Coordinates of C-alpha atoms and ligand atoms in Angstrom, one line a residue:
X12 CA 103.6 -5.7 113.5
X13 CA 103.7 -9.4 113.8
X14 CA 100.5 -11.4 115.4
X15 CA 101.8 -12.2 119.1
X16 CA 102.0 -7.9 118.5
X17 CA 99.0 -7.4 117.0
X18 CA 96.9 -9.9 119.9
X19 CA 99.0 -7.3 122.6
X20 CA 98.2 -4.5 120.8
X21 CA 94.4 -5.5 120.7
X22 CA 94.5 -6.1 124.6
X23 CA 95.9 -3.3 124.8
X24 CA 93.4 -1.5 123.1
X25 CA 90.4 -3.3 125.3
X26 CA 92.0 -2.3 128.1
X27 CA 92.6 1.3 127.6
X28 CA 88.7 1.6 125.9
X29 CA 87.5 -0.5 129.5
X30 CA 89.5 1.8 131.7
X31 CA 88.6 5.4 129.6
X32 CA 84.9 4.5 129.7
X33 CA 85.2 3.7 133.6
X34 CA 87.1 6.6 134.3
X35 CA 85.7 9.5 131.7
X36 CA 82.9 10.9 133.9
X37 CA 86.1 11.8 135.8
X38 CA 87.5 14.2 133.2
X39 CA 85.9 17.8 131.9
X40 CA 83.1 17.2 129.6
X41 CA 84.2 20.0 126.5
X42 CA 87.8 20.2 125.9
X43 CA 89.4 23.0 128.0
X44 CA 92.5 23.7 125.4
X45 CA 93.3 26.6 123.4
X46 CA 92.8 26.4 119.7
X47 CA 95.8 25.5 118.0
X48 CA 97.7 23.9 120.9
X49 CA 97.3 20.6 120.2
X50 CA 98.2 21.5 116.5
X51 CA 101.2 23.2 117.5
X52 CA 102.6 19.9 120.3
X53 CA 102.2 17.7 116.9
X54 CA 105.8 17.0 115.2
X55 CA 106.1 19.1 111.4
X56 CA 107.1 15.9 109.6
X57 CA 106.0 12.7 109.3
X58 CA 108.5 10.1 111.0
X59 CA 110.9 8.3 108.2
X60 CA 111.1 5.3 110.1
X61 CA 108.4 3.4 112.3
X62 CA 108.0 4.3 116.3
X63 CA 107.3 2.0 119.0
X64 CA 103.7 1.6 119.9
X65 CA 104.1 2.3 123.5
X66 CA 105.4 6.0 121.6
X67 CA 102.7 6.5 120.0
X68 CA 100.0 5.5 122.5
X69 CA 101.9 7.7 125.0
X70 CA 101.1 10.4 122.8
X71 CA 97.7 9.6 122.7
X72 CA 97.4 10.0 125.9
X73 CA 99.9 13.3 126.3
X74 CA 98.4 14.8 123.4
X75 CA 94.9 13.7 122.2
X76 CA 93.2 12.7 125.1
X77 CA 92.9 16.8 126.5
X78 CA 92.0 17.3 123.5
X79 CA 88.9 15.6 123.5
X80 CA 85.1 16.8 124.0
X81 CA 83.6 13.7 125.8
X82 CA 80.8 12.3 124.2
X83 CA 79.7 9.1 126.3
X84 CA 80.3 11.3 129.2
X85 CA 77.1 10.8 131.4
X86 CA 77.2 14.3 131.8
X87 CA 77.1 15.1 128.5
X88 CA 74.0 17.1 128.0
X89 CA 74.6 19.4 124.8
X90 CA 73.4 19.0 120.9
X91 CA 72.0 15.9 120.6
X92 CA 73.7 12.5 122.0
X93 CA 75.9 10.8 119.3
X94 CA 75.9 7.9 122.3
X95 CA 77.7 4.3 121.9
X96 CA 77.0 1.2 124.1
X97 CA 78.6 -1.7 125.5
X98 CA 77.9 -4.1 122.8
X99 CA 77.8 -1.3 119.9
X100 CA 81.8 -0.6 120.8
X101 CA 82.2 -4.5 120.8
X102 CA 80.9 -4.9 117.3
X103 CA 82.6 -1.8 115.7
X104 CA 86.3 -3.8 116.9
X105 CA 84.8 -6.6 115.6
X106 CA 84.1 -5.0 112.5
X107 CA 87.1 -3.1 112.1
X108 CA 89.1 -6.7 112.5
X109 CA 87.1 -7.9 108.6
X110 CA 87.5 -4.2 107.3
X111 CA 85.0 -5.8 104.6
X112 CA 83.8 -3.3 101.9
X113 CA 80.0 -3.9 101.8
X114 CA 79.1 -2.2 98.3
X115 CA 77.7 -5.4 96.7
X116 CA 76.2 -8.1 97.9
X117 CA 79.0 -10.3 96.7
X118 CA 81.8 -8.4 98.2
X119 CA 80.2 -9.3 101.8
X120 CA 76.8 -11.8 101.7
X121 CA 75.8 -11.5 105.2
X122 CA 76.0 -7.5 105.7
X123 CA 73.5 -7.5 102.7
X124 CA 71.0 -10.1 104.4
X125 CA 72.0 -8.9 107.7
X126 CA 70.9 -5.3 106.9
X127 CA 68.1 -6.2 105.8
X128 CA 66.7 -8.3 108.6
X129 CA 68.2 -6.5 110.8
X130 CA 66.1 -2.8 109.1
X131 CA 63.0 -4.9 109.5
X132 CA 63.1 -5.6 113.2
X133 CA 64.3 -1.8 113.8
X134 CA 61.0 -1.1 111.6
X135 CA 59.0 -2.9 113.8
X136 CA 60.7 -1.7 116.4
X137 CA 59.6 2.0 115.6
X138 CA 56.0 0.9 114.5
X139 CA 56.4 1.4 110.4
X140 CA 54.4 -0.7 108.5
X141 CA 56.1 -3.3 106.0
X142 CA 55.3 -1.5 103.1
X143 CA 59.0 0.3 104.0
X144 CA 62.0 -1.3 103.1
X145 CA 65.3 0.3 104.3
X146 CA 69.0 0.8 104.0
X147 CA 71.6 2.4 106.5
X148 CA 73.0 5.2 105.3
X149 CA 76.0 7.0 106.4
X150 CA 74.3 10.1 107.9
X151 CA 71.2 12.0 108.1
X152 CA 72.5 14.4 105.4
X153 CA 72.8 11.9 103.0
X154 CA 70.0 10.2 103.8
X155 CA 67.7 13.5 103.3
X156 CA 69.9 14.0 99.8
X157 CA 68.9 10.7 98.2
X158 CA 65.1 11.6 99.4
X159 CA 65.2 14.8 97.7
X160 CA 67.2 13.6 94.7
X161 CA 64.8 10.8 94.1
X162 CA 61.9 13.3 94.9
X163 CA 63.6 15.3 92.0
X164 CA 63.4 12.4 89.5
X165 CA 60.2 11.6 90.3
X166 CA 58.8 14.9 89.2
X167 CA 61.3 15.3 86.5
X168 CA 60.5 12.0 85.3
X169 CA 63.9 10.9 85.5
X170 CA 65.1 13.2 83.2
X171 CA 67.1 15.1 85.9
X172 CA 69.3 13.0 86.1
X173 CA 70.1 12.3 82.4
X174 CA 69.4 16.4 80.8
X175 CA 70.0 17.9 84.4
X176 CA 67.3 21.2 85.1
X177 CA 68.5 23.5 82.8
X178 CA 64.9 24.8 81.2
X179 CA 62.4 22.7 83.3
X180 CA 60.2 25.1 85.5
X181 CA 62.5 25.6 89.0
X182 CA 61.7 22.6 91.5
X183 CA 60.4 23.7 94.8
X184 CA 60.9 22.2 98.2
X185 CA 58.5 23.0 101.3
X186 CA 60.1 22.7 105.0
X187 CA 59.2 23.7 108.3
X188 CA 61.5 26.3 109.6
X189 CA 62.4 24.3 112.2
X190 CA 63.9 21.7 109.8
X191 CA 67.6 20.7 110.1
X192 CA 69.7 22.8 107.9
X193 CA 70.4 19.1 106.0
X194 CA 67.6 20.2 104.1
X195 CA 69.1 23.2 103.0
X196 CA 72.0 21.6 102.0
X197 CA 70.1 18.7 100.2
X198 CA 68.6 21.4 98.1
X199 CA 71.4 23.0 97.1
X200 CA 73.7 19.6 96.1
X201 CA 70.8 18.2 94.2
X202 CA 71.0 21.4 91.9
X203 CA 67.6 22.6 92.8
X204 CA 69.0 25.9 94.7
X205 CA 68.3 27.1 98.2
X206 CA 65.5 30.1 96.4
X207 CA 63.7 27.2 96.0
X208 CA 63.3 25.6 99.4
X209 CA 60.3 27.5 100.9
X210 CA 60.3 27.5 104.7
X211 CA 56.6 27.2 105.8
X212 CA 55.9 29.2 109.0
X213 CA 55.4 27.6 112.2
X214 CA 51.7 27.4 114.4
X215 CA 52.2 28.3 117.9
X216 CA 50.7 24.8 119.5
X217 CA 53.3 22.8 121.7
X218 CA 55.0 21.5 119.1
X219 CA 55.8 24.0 116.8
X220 CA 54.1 22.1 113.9
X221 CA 54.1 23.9 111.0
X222 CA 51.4 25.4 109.8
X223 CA 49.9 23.1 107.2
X224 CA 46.9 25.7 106.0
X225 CA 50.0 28.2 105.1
X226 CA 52.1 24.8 103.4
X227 CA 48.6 24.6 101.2
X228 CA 48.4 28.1 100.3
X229 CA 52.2 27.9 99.3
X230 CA 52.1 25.2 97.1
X231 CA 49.1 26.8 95.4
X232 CA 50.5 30.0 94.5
X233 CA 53.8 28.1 93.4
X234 CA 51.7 26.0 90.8
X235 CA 50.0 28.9 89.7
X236 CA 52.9 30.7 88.6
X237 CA 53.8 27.4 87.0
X238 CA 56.4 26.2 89.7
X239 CA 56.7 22.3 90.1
X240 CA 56.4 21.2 93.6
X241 CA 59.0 18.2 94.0
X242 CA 58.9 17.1 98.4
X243 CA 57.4 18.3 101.7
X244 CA 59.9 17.6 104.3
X245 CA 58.0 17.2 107.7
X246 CA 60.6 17.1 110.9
X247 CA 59.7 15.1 114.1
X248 CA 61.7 16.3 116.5
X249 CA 64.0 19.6 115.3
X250 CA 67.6 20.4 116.3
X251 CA 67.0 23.1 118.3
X252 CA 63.9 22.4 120.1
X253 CA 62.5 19.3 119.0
X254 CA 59.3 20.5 117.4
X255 CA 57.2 18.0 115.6
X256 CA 55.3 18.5 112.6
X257 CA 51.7 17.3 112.1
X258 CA 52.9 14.3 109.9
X259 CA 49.2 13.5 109.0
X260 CA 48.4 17.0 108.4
X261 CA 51.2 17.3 106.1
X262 CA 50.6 14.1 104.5
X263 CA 47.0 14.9 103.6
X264 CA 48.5 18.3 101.6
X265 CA 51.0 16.1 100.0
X266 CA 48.1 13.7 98.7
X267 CA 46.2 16.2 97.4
X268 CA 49.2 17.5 95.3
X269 CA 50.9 14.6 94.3
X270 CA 54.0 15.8 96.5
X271 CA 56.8 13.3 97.8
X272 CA 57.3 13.5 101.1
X273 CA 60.2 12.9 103.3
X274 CA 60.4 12.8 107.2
X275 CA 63.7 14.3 109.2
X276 CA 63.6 12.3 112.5
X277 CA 67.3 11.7 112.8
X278 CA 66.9 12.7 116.4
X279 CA 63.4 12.1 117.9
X280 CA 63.1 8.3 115.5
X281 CA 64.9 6.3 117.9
X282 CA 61.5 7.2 120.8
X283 CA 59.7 5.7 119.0
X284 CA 60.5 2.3 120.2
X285 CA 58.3 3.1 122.9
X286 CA 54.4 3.2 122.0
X287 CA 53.2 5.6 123.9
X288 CA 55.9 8.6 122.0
X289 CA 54.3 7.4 118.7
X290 CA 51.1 10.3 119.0
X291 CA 54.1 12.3 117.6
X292 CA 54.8 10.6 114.6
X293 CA 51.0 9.9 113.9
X294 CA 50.7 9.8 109.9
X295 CA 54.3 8.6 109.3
X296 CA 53.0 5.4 107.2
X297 CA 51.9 8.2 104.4
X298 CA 55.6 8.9 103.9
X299 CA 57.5 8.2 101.0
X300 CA 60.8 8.3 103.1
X301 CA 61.8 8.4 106.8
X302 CA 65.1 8.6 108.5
X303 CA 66.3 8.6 111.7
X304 CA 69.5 8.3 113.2
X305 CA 70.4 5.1 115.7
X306 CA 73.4 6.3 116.1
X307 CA 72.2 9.5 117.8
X308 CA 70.2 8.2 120.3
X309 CA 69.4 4.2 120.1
X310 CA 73.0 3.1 121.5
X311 CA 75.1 2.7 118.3
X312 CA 78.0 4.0 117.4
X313 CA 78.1 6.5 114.7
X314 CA 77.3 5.9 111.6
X315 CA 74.3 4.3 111.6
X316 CA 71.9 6.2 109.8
X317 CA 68.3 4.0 109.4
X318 CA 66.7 5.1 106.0
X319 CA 63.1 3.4 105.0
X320 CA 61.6 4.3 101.3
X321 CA 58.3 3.4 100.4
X322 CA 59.8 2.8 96.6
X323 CA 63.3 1.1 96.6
X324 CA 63.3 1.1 93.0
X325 CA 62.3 5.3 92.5
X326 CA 65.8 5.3 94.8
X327 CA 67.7 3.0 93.1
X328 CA 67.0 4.4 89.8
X329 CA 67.8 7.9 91.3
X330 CA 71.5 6.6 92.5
X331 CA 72.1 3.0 91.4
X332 CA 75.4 2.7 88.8
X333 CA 76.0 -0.4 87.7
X334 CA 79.1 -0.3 86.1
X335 CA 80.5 -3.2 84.2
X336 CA 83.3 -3.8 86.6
X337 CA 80.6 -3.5 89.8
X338 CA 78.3 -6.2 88.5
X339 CA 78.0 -9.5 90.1
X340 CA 78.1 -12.2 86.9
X341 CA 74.5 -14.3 87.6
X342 CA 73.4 -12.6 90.4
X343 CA 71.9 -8.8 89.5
X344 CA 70.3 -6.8 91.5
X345 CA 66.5 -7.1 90.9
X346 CA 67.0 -10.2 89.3
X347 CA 68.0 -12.6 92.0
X348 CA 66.0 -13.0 95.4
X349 CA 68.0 -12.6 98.1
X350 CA 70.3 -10.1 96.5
X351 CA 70.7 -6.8 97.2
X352 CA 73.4 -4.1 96.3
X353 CA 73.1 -1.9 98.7
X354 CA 75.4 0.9 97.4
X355 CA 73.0 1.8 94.6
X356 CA 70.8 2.6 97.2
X357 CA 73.3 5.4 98.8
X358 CA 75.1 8.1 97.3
X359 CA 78.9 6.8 98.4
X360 CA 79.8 3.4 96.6
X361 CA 82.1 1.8 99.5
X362 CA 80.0 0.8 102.8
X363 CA 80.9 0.1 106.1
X364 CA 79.2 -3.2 107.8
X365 CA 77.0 -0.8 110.2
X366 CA 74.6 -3.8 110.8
X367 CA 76.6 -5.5 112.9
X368 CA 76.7 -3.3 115.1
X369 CA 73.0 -2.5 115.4
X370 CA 72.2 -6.6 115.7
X371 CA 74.7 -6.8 118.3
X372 CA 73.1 -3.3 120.4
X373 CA 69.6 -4.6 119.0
X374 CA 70.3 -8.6 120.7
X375 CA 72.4 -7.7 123.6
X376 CA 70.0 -5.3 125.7
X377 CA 66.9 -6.3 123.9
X378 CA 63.4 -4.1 123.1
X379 CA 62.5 -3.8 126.3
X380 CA 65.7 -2.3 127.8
X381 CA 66.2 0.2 125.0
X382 CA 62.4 1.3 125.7
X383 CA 63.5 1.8 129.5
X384 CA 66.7 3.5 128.8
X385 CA 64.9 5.8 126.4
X386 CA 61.9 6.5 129.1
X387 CA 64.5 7.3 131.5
X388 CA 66.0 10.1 129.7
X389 CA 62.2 11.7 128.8
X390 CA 61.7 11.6 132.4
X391 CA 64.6 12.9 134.2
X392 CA 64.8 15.9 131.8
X393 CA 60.5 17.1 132.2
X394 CA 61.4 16.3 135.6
X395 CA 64.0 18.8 135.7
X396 CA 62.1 21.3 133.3
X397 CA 59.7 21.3 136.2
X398 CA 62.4 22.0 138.6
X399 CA 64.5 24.9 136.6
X400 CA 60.5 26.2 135.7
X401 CA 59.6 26.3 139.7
X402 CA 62.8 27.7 140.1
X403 CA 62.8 31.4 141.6
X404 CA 65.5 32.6 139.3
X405 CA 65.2 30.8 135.8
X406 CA 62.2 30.4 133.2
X407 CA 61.7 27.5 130.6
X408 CA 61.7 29.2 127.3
X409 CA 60.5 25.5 125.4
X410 CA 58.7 22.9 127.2
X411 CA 60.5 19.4 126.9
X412 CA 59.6 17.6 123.4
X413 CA 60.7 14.1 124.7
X414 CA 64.3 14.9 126.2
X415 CA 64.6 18.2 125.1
X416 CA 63.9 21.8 126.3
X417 CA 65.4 25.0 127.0
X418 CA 65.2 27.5 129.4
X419 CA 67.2 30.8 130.4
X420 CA 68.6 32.2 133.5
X421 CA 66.3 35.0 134.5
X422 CA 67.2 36.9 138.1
X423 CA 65.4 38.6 140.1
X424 CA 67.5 41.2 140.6
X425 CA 67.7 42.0 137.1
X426 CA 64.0 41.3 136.4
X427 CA 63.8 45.3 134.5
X428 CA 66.6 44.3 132.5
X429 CA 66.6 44.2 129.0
X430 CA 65.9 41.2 126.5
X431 CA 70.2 42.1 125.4
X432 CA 71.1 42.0 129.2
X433 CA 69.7 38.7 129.4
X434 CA 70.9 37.1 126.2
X435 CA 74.3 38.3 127.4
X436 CA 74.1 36.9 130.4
X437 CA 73.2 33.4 129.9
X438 CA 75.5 33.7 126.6
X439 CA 78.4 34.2 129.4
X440 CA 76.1 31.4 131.6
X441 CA 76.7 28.9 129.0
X442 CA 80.5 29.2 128.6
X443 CA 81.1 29.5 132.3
X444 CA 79.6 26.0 132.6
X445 CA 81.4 24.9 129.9
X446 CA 84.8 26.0 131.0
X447 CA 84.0 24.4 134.5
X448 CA 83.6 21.2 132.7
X449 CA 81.1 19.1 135.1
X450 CA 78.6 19.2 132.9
X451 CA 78.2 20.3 128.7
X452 CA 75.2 22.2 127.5
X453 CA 75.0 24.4 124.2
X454 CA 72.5 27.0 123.3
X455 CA 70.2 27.4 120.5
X456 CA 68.0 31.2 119.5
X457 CA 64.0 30.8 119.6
X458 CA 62.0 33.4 118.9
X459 CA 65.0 35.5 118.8
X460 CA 65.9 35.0 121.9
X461 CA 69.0 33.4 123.7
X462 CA 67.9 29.9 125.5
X463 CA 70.3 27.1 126.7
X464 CA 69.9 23.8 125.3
X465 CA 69.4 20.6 127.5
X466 CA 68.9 17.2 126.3
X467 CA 69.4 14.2 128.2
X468 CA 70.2 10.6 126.3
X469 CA 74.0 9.3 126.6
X470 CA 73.9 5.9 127.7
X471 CA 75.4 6.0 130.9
X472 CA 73.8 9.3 132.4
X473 CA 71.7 8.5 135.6
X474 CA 69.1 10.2 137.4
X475 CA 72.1 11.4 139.4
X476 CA 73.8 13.5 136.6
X477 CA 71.0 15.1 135.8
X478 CA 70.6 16.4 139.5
X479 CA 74.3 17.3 139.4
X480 CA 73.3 19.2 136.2
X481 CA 70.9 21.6 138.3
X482 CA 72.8 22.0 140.8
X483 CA 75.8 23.3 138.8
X484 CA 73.7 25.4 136.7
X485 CA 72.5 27.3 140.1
X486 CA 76.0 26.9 141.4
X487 CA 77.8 28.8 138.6
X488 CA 74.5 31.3 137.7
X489 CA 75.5 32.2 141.8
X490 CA 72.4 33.8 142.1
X491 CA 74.7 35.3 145.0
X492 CA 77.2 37.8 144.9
X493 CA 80.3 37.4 142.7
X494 CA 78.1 34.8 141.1
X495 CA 77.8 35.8 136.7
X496 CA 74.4 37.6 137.5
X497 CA 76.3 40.0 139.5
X498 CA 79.5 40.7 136.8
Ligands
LIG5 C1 71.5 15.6 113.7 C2 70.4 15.9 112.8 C3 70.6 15.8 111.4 C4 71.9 15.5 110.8 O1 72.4 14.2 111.1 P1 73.7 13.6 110.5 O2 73.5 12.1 110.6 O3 74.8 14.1 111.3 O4 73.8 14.0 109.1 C5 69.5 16.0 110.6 N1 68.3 16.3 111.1 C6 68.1 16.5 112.4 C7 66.7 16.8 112.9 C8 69.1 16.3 113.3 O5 68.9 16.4 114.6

């Protein structure tokens, strides 16, 4: 491709993004294929020779584009958002264009210093103290991995990472169970084995905080039978219905032990931009480590992971290399102000330039919109939590924690049915809606129980949506005959 192709190319590009993004609330949220037929429509071979562009963008939109689930749909109201923005989309072209490889901070200066000014404002932003500094990580996952691998060395003395764990006393993890299963997974790569992760049980207040008297006791008995205690992880804001652990609570416990402790809000982190969320993450400042994901719900594309460690150096210990080939001649890490290397704070070497992005989002709408965006969303969805809990025929099974609850379609003609029945029936609930494609929900099990899921949070859903929501959930439940109650 020459560059008069290339600049059509681009235009081309900017033109079909402009025109999918002003036409997708017209197309069904989830993907309505069968599995496999997209798969099957795709050629066996690769092609020897080079095709046409208009070919191939043909074929995306033949072939891919029914394939797609639609994430910045406004109607998009399942998981959590992975949402984009305006100026976010903007920045990753931009971005794509230098294809820069941001390991060192030789091998791209200003996506060092850029990522690091641009951590601070998002820490003041959320309303962490300076004593953090941060990196953006690729994910949650490996965000929560380098916490618990550094957690690891702390208590091993760094030794884990040179003799491994064979014949130390096992390492022992305490979570809520209402963590992310991240921290399941974190346990497992960083050789400490999932036995090990004790789940702490939950209290019953209205946020499902776990129960820090039980978290005490547990630690205890594991030090008497001379276990070593290596990280708390306290969640603000779980997956599947945003309960919040009693950070200070759990900080105080992890004080008195000597415990690291790490805080999961991938989700619920970006709220905190507005004051009046931050009750929830009250004792935050203890941590040793906080995540939280921008590009979940703060308008950035994914990834954007925002990572802040009390000690940069226990991390960079834990996972920086330094090979001879990797080192910038004059200018180490540690040594020079001004320089960082932020791959040895991550577990991949290569980086993306994910700042850019964030500056641009952070610049272009400002504090204060992001604040209104994100009060928006926690109002529309308790509004409508009222609504589905006034409603005749449904129950709210969790109250909203910010933008998230769930509730269950209950009818009254069924009201001696069994707990079964009524899983089963809002099981089939779920997919009906799903297949009609308006709107996208997904489920989650609480207290054993079936309950749909419903967040609000992509960036372009309006109070609207979220009424066009309700009234497609009542639609398809058809309280009426021939309705799914009724099947
Ligand atoms: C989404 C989520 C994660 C995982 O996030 P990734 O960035 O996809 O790894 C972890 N914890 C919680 C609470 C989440 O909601």
């Amino acid at each position: 491709m020459d560059k008069d192709a290339l600049r059509h190319w681009l235009h081309k590009a900017s033109d079909w993004s402009a025109d999918y993004l002003e036409s997708v609330s017209e197309r069904p949220v989830r993907a309505q294929g069968e599995p496999g037929s997209i798969y099957a429509a795709l050629p066996e071979a690769p092609p020897a020779e080079g095709e046409p562009m208009e070919a191939i963008f043909k074929d995306l939109d033949a072939l891919i584009m029914p394939g797609m689930t639609h994430w910045q749909h406004p109607r998009f109201f399942a998981y959590f958002p992975a949402n984009s923005s305006p100026p976010s989309l903007v920045a990753e072209y931009v971005t794509a264009a230098m294809a820069a490889q941001c390991m060192l901070w030789q091998t791209a200066p200003a996506a060092s210093e850029l990522e690091a000014r641009v951590l601070e404002w998002l820490r003041q932003m959320i309303g962490l103290p300076q004593d953090f500094a941060g990196v953006i990580q690729d994910s949650a996952t490996s965000a929560t991995f380098a916490a618990i691998l550094t957690a690891r060395e702390k208590v091993t003395g760094f030794t884990g990472n040179t003799k491994g764990l064979c014949g130390q006393a096992p390492l022992r993890i305490y979570a809520s169970a209402q963590t992310h299963t991240s921290i399941d997974k974190a346990v497992r790569m960083a050789g400490i084995g999932s036995d090990n992760l004790v789940k702490v049980p939950n209290g019953s207040g209205p946020y499902y905080a776990m129960d820090t008297e039980a978290l005490e006791a547990l630690i205890e008995a594991d030090k008497e039978a001379g276990l070593q205690p290596a990280a708390i992880v306290a969640c603000l804001g779980g997956t599947s219905i945003g309960a919040c652990d009693d950070i200070e609570a759990v900080a105080a416990v992890a004080a008195r032990h000597g415990i690291f402790l790490h805080v999961d809000a991938a989700w619920a982190g970006s709220a905190m931009i507005c004051p009046e969320f931050r009750d929830l993450m009250r004792g935050a400042e203890l941590a040793d480590s906080f995540v939280f994901n921008p590009h979940k719900w703060l308008f950035t594309n994914f990834d954007c992971t925002a990572h802040y460690v009390k000690d940069p150096r226990a991390l960079t210990d834990t996972l920086g290399m330094r090979p001879p080939f990797l080192r910038t001649l004059g200018r180490e890490e540690g040594e020079t102000p001004g320089v960082t290397d932020y791959n040895e704070w991550s577990v991949p070497l290569g980086r993306r330039f994910r700042a850019l992005k964030l500056w641009f989002v952070i610049r272009s709408y400002g504090v204060e919109a992001l604040r209104t965006k994100i009060r928006n969303h926690v109002a529309w969805a308790q509004g409508l939590a009222k609504t589905i809990g006034a409603a005749a025929d449904f129950e709210v099974v969790t109250e909203p924690i910010l933008a998230l609850f769930t509730f269950r379609y209950r009818p009254r003609f069924l009201k001696d049915a069994s707990d079964e029945t009524i899983d089963a029936l809002n099981a089939r609930l779920v997919e009906r809606i799903n297949d009609d494609g308006r709107i996208y929900v997904t489920q989650t099990t609480h207290e054993g129980r079936f309950a749909i899921r419903f967040q609000v949070g992509q960036t372009s859903t309006t109070a609207r949506d979220v009424e066009i929501a309700w009234e497609v959930i009542r639609e398809l439940a058809g309280a009426s005959k021939g309705g799914i109650g009724a099947s």
